[in-house]
């Protein structure tokens, strides 16, 4: 399978670093450390909706609507590599 590479403006670098805290270690173990975790993406979206990890503040700063921000979060989450332009 080919790696998923996305390109983002450099202004999103802090958001990409925040999103990189979610995911899986070695593509198997969830980073949250909970063996019963069903979805790290769910953790990310829940934290955004609940205002955790400054995600709501970042959304407001970038003046993005919910759908735009959710797509941006998901795109960063699934990317194997983020390139900044």
Coordinates of N, CA, C and O in Angstrom, one line a residue:
X1 N 0.8 -1.2 0.0 CA 0.0 0.0 0.0 C 0.9 1.2 0.0 O 1.9 1.3 0.7
X2 N 0.5 2.2 -0.8 CA 1.3 3.4 -0.9 C 1.0 4.3 0.3 O -0.1 4.4 0.8
X3 N 2.1 5.1 0.8 CA 1.9 6.0 1.9 C 0.9 7.1 1.5 O 0.9 7.6 0.4
X4 N 0.2 7.6 2.5 CA -0.7 8.7 2.3 C 0.0 10.0 2.7 O 0.5 10.1 3.8
X5 N 0.2 10.9 1.7 CA 1.0 12.1 1.9 C 0.0 13.3 1.7 O -0.7 13.3 0.7
X6 N -0.1 14.2 2.7 CA -0.9 15.4 2.5 C 0.0 16.6 2.5 O 1.1 16.6 3.2
X7 N -0.4 17.6 1.9 CA 0.3 18.9 1.9 C -0.5 19.9 2.7 O -1.7 20.1 2.4
X8 N 0.1 20.6 3.6 CA -0.6 21.7 4.4 C 0.2 22.9 4.4 O 1.5 22.9 4.2
X9 N -0.5 24.0 4.6 CA 0.2 25.3 4.8 C 1.0 25.2 6.1 O 0.5 24.5 7.0
X10 N 2.1 25.9 6.2 CA 2.9 25.8 7.4 C 2.1 26.3 8.6 O 2.5 25.9 9.8
X11 N 1.1 27.1 8.4 CA 0.4 27.7 9.6 C -0.3 26.6 10.4 O -0.7 26.8 11.5
X12 N -0.5 25.4 9.8 CA -1.1 24.3 10.5 C -0.2 23.4 11.2 O -0.6 22.3 11.7
X13 N 1.1 23.7 11.3 CA 2.1 22.8 11.9 C 1.8 22.5 13.4 O 1.9 21.3 13.7
X14 N 1.3 23.4 14.2 CA 1.0 23.1 15.6 C -0.2 22.2 15.6 O -0.3 21.3 16.5
X15 N -1.2 22.3 14.8 CA -2.3 21.4 14.7 C -1.9 20.0 14.3 O -2.3 19.0 15.0
X16 N -1.0 19.9 13.4 CA -0.5 18.6 12.9 C 0.3 17.9 14.1 O 0.1 16.7 14.3
X17 N 1.0 18.7 14.8 CA 1.7 18.1 16.0 C 0.8 17.6 17.0 O 1.0 16.6 17.7
X18 N -0.3 18.4 17.3 CA -1.3 18.0 18.2 C -2.0 16.7 17.8 O -2.1 15.7 18.6
X19 N -2.4 16.6 16.5 CA -3.0 15.4 16.0 C -2.1 14.2 16.0 O -2.5 13.1 16.3
X20 N -0.8 14.4 15.9 CA 0.2 13.3 15.9 C 0.2 12.6 17.3 O 0.8 11.5 17.4
X21 N -0.3 13.3 18.3 CA -0.4 12.6 19.6 C -1.4 11.5 19.7 O -1.4 10.7 20.6
X22 N -2.3 11.4 18.7 CA -3.3 10.4 18.6 C -2.8 9.4 17.6 O -2.1 9.7 16.7
X23 N -3.3 8.2 17.7 CA -3.0 7.2 16.7 C -2.5 5.9 17.4 O -2.9 5.6 18.5
X24 N -1.7 5.1 16.6 CA -1.3 3.8 17.1 C 0.3 3.7 17.0 O 0.9 4.2 16.1
X25 N 0.8 3.1 18.0 CA 2.2 2.8 18.1 C 2.5 1.5 17.3 O 1.9 0.5 17.6
X26 N 3.3 1.5 16.3 CA 3.6 0.4 15.5 C 2.4 -0.2 14.8 O 2.3 -1.3 14.5
X27 N 1.4 0.7 14.6 CA 0.2 0.4 13.9 C -0.7 -0.7 14.6 O -1.6 -1.2 14.1
X28 N -0.4 -0.9 15.9 CA -1.1 -2.0 16.6 C -1.6 -1.4 17.9 O -2.8 -1.5 18.2
X29 N -0.8 -0.9 18.8 CA -1.1 -0.5 20.1 C -1.7 1.0 20.1 O -1.0 1.9 19.6
X30 N -2.8 1.2 20.7 CA -3.3 2.6 20.8 C -2.4 3.5 21.7 O -2.0 3.0 22.7
X31 N -2.2 4.7 21.3 CA -1.3 5.6 22.1 C -1.9 5.9 23.4 O -1.3 6.3 24.3
X32 N -3.3 5.8 23.5 CA -3.9 6.2 24.8 C -3.6 5.2 25.9 O -3.8 5.5 27.1
X33 N -3.1 4.0 25.5 CA -2.7 3.0 26.5 C -3.8 2.1 27.0 O -3.6 1.3 27.8
X34 N -5.0 2.3 26.5 CA -6.1 1.5 26.9 C -6.3 0.3 25.9 O -6.6 0.5 24.7
X35 N -6.1 -0.9 26.4 CA -6.1 -2.1 25.6 C -7.5 -2.3 24.9 O -7.6 -3.0 24.0
X36 N -8.6 -1.7 25.5 CA -9.9 -1.9 25.0 C -10.3 -0.8 24.1 O -11.4 -0.7 23.6
X37 N -9.4 0.1 23.7 CA -9.7 1.3 22.9 C -10.2 0.8 21.5 O -9.6 -0.1 20.9
X38 N -11.3 1.3 21.1 CA -11.9 1.0 19.8 C -11.4 1.9 18.7 O -11.4 1.5 17.5
X39 N -11.0 3.1 19.0 CA -10.7 4.0 17.9 C -9.9 5.3 18.5 O -10.5 6.0 19.3
X40 N -8.7 5.4 18.1 CA -7.9 6.6 18.4 C -8.5 7.8 17.7 O -8.5 8.9 18.2
X41 N -9.1 7.7 16.5 CA -9.7 8.8 15.8 C -10.9 9.2 16.7 O -11.2 10.4 16.7
X42 N -11.6 8.3 17.3 CA -12.7 8.7 18.2 C -12.2 9.6 19.3 O -12.9 10.5 19.7
X43 N -11.1 9.2 19.9 CA -10.5 10.0 21.0 C -10.2 11.5 20.4 O -10.5 12.4 21.1
X44 N -9.7 11.6 19.3 CA -9.4 12.9 18.7 C -10.6 13.7 18.5 O -10.7 14.8 18.9
X45 N -11.6 13.1 17.9 CA -12.9 13.8 17.6 C -13.6 14.2 18.9 O -14.2 15.3 19.1
X46 N -13.6 13.3 19.9 CA -14.2 13.5 21.2 C -13.5 14.7 21.9 O -14.2 15.6 22.4
X47 N -12.2 14.7 21.9 CA -11.4 15.8 22.5 C -11.7 17.1 21.8 O -11.9 18.1 22.5
X48 N -11.9 17.1 20.5 CA -12.2 18.3 19.8 C -13.6 18.8 20.2 O -13.8 20.0 20.5
X49 N -14.6 17.9 20.2 CA -15.9 18.3 20.5 C -16.1 18.7 22.0 O -16.9 19.6 22.3
X50 N -15.2 18.2 22.9 CA -15.3 18.6 24.3 C -14.3 19.7 24.6 O -14.2 20.2 25.7
X51 N -13.6 20.2 23.6 CA -12.7 21.3 23.8 C -11.4 21.0 24.5 O -10.7 21.9 25.0
X52 N -11.0 19.7 24.4 CA -9.7 19.3 25.0 C -8.5 19.6 24.1 O -8.7 19.8 22.9
X53 N -7.3 19.7 24.7 CA -6.1 19.9 23.9 C -6.1 21.1 23.0 O -5.4 21.0 21.9
X54 N -6.8 22.1 23.3 CA -6.8 23.4 22.6 C -7.3 23.2 21.2 O -7.1 24.1 20.3
X55 N -8.0 22.1 20.8 CA -8.4 21.9 19.5 C -9.5 22.9 19.1 O -9.5 23.4 18.0
X56 N -10.4 23.3 20.0 CA -11.5 24.3 19.7 C -10.8 25.6 19.5 O -11.2 26.4 18.6
X57 N -9.8 25.9 20.3 CA -9.1 27.2 20.1 C -8.4 27.3 18.8 O -8.4 28.4 18.1
X58 N -7.8 26.2 18.3 CA -7.2 26.2 17.0 C -8.2 26.3 15.9 O -8.0 27.1 15.0
X59 N -9.4 25.7 16.1 CA -10.4 25.9 15.1 C -10.8 27.3 15.0 O -11.0 27.9 13.9
X60 N -11.0 27.9 16.1 CA -11.4 29.4 16.1 C -10.3 30.2 15.5 O -10.6 31.2 14.7
X61 N -9.1 29.9 15.8 CA -8.0 30.7 15.3 C -7.9 30.7 13.8 O -7.7 31.7 13.1
X62 N -8.2 29.5 13.2 CA -8.1 29.3 11.8 C -9.4 29.7 11.1 O -9.6 29.7 9.9
X63 N -10.4 30.0 11.9 CA -11.8 30.4 11.4 C -12.4 29.4 10.5 O -12.8 29.7 9.4
X64 N -12.3 28.1 10.9 CA -12.9 27.0 10.2 C -14.2 26.5 10.7 O -14.4 26.4 11.9
X65 N -15.1 26.2 9.8 CA -16.4 25.7 10.3 C -16.2 24.2 10.7 O -15.1 23.6 10.4
X66 N -17.2 23.7 11.4 CA -17.0 22.3 12.0 C -16.6 21.3 10.9 O -15.7 20.5 11.1
X67 N -17.4 21.3 9.8 CA -17.1 20.3 8.8 C -15.7 20.4 8.2 O -15.0 19.5 8.0
X68 N -15.2 21.7 8.0 CA -13.9 21.9 7.5 C -12.8 21.4 8.5 O -11.8 20.8 8.1
X69 N -13.0 21.7 9.7 CA -12.0 21.4 10.7 C -12.0 19.9 11.0 O -10.9 19.3 11.1
X70 N -13.2 19.2 11.0 CA -13.2 17.8 11.1 C -12.5 17.1 10.0 O -11.8 16.1 10.2
X71 N -12.7 17.6 8.8 CA -12.0 17.0 7.6 C -10.5 17.2 7.7 O -9.7 16.3 7.4
X72 N -10.1 18.4 8.2 CA -8.7 18.6 8.4 C -8.1 17.7 9.4 O -7.0 17.1 9.2
X73 N -8.8 17.5 10.5 CA -8.3 16.6 11.6 C -8.2 15.2 11.0 O -7.1 14.6 11.3
X74 N -9.2 14.7 10.4 CA -9.2 13.4 9.8 C -8.1 13.2 8.8 O -7.4 12.2 8.8
X75 N -7.9 14.2 7.9 CA -6.8 14.1 6.9 C -5.5 14.0 7.5 O -4.6 13.2 7.1
X76 N -5.2 14.8 8.5 CA -3.9 14.8 9.2 C -3.8 13.5 9.9 O -2.7 12.8 9.9
X77 N -4.8 13.0 10.6 CA -4.8 11.7 11.3 C -4.4 10.5 10.5 O -3.6 9.7 10.8
X78 N -5.0 10.5 9.3 CA -4.7 9.3 8.4 C -3.4 9.4 7.6 O -3.0 8.4 7.1
X79 N -2.9 10.6 7.5 CA -1.7 10.8 6.7 C -0.5 10.0 7.3 O -0.3 10.0 8.5
X80 N 0.3 9.4 6.4 CA 1.6 8.8 6.8 C 2.6 9.9 6.9 O 3.6 9.8 7.6
X81 N 2.5 11.0 6.1 CA 3.5 12.0 6.1 C 2.7 13.3 5.8 O 1.8 13.4 4.9
X82 N 3.1 14.4 6.5 CA 2.6 15.7 6.2 C 3.8 16.6 5.6 O 4.9 16.6 6.2
X83 N 3.5 17.2 4.5 CA 4.5 18.1 3.9 C 3.9 19.5 4.0 O 2.7 19.7 3.8
X84 N 4.8 20.4 4.3 CA 4.4 21.8 4.4 C 4.8 22.6 3.2 O 5.9 22.5 2.8
X85 N 3.9 23.4 2.7 CA 4.1 24.2 1.6 C 4.0 25.7 2.0 O 3.4 26.1 2.9

